[in-house]
Coordinates of C-alpha atoms and ligand atoms in Angstrom, one line a residue:
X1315 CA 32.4 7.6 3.4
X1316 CA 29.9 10.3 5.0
X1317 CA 26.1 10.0 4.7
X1318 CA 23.9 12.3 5.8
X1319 CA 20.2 11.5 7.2
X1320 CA 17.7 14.3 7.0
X1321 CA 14.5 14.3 8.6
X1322 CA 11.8 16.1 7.8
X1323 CA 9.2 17.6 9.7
X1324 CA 6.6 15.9 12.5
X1325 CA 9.2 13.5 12.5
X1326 CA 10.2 14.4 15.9
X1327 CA 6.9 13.2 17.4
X1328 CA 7.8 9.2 16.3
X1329 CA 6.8 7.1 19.1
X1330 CA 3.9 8.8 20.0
X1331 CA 2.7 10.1 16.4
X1332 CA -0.1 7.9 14.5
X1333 CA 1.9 4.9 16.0
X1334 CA -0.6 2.3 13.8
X1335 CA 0.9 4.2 10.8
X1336 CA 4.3 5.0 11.8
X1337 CA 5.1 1.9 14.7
X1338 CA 6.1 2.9 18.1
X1339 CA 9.7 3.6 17.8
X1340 CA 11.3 7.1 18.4
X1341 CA 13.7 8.7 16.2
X1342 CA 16.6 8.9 18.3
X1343 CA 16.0 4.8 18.7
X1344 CA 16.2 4.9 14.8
X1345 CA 19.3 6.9 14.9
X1346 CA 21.0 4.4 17.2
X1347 CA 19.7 1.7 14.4
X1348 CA 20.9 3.6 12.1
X1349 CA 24.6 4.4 13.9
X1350 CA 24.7 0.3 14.9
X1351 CA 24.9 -0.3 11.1
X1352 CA 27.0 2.3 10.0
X1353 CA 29.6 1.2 12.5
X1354 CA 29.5 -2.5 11.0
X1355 CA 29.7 -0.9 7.7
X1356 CA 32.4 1.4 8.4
X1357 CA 30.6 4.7 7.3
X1358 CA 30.5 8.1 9.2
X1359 CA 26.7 9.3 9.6
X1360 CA 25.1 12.8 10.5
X1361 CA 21.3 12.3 11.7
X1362 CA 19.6 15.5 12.1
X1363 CA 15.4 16.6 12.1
X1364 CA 13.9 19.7 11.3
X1365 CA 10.3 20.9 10.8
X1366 CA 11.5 24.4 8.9
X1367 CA 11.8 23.6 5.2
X1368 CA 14.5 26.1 4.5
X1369 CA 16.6 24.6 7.3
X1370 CA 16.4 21.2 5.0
X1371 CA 17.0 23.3 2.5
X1372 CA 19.5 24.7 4.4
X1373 CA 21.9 21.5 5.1
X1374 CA 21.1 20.1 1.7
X1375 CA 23.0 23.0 0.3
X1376 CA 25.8 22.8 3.1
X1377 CA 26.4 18.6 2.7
X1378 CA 27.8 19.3 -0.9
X1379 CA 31.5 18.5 -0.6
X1380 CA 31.1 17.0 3.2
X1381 CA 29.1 14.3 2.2
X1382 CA 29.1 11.3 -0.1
X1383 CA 25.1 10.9 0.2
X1384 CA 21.5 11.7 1.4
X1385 CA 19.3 9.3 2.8
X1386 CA 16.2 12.0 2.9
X1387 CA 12.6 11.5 4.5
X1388 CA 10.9 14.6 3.6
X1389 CA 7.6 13.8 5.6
X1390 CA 4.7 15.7 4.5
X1391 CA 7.2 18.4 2.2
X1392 CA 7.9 14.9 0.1
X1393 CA 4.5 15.5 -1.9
X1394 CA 4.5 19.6 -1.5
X1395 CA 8.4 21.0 -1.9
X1396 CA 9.8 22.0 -5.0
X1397 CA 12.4 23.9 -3.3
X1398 CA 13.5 20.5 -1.8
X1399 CA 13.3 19.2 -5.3
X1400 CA 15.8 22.1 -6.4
X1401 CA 18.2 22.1 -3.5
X1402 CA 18.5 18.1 -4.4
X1403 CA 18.9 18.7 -8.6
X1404 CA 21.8 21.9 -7.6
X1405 CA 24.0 20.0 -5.4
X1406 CA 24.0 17.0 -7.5
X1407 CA 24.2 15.2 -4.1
X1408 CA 23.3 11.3 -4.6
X1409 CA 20.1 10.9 -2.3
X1410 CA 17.6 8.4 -1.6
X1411 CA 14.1 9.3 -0.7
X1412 CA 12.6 7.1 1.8
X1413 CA 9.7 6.6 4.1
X1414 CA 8.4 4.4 6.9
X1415 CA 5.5 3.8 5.5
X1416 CA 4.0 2.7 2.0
X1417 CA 3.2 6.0 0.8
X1418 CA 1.3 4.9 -2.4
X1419 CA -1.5 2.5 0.2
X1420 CA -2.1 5.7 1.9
X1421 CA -4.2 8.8 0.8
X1422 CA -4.2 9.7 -2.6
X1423 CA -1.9 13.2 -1.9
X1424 CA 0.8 10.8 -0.8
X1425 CA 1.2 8.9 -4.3
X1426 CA 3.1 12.6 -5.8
X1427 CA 6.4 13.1 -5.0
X1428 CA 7.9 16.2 -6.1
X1429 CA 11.6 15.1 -4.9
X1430 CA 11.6 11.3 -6.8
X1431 CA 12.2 12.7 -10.1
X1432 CA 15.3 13.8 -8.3
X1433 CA 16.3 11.4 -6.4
X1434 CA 18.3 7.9 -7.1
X1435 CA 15.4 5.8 -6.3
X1436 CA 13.0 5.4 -3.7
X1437 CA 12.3 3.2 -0.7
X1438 CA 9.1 3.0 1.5
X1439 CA 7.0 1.1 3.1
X1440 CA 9.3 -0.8 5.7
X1441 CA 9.1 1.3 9.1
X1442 CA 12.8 1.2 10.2
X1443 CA 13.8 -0.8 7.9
X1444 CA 13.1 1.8 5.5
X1445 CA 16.2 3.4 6.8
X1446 CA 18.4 0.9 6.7
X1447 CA 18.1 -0.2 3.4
X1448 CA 18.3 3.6 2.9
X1449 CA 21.9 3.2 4.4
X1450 CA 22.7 0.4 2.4
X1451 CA 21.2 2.2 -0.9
X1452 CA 23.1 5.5 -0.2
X1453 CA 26.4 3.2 0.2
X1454 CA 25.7 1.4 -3.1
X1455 CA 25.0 5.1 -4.7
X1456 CA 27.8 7.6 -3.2
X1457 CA 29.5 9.7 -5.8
Ligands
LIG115 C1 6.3 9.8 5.7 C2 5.1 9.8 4.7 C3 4.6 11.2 4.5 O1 3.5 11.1 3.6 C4 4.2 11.8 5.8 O2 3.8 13.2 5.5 C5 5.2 11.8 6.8 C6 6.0 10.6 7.0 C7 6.8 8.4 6.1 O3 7.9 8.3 6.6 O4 6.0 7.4 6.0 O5 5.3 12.7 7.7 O6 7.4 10.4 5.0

């Protein structure tokens, strides 16, 4: 089984970005999280990060056929892309929308997401944890 991980944008400056929101840990330490589990459960992983939307779009597009699900944190495009939205309904691709933190006790712009509608479900809230249940939810889910 192959999962990707997607990562959207600002998400590069974990660690040092809004740390009392988003905790202090970087996203390649996530990654290595992320890879430690993977390798207990006996899944492949891709991790990649971009800030360009049509880059997500981008490897959205590309995983159909390569990979068995999408564990996706959209950042800030969660509550603004509908091109995200429609690269998700076209490839059909299983995903699971997550974020490190609890999106719906945060400003009132982060309560819409245009992708859930889309997506298998949704987990936020948990800080790294968030991915790793994300893991575990994209296994459960794989088409
Ligand atoms: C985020 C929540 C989004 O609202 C925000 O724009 C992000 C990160 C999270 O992981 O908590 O950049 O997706």
């Amino acid at each position: 089984m192959r999962v990707l991980f997607l990562n959207g944008p600002n998400l590069n400056l974990l660690g040092q970005r809004e740390p009392h929101i988003y905790g202090k840990t970087t996203l390649a330490e996530i990654e290595t999280r992320v890879r430690e589990l993977a390798a207990k459960m006996g899944v492949e992983i891709e991790f990649r990060q971009s800030n360009c939307e049509g880059q997500l779009v981008d490897w959205i597009q590309e995983a159909r056929g390569i990979f068995d699900s999408l564990v996706l944190n959209a950042a800030a495009y969660t509550h603004t892309s509908i091109a995200l939205r429609d690269a998700i309904a076209s490839t059909g691709l299983p995903t699971i929308e997550i974020h490190l933190s609890n999106v719906h006790a945060r400003e009132e712009f982060r309560h819409r997401s245009l992708i859930s509608p889309v997506c298998r479900g949704v987990i936020s809230g948990f800080g790294v944890m968030s991915y790793l249940l994300g893991l575990e939810a994209a296994i459960v889910n794989a088409s």
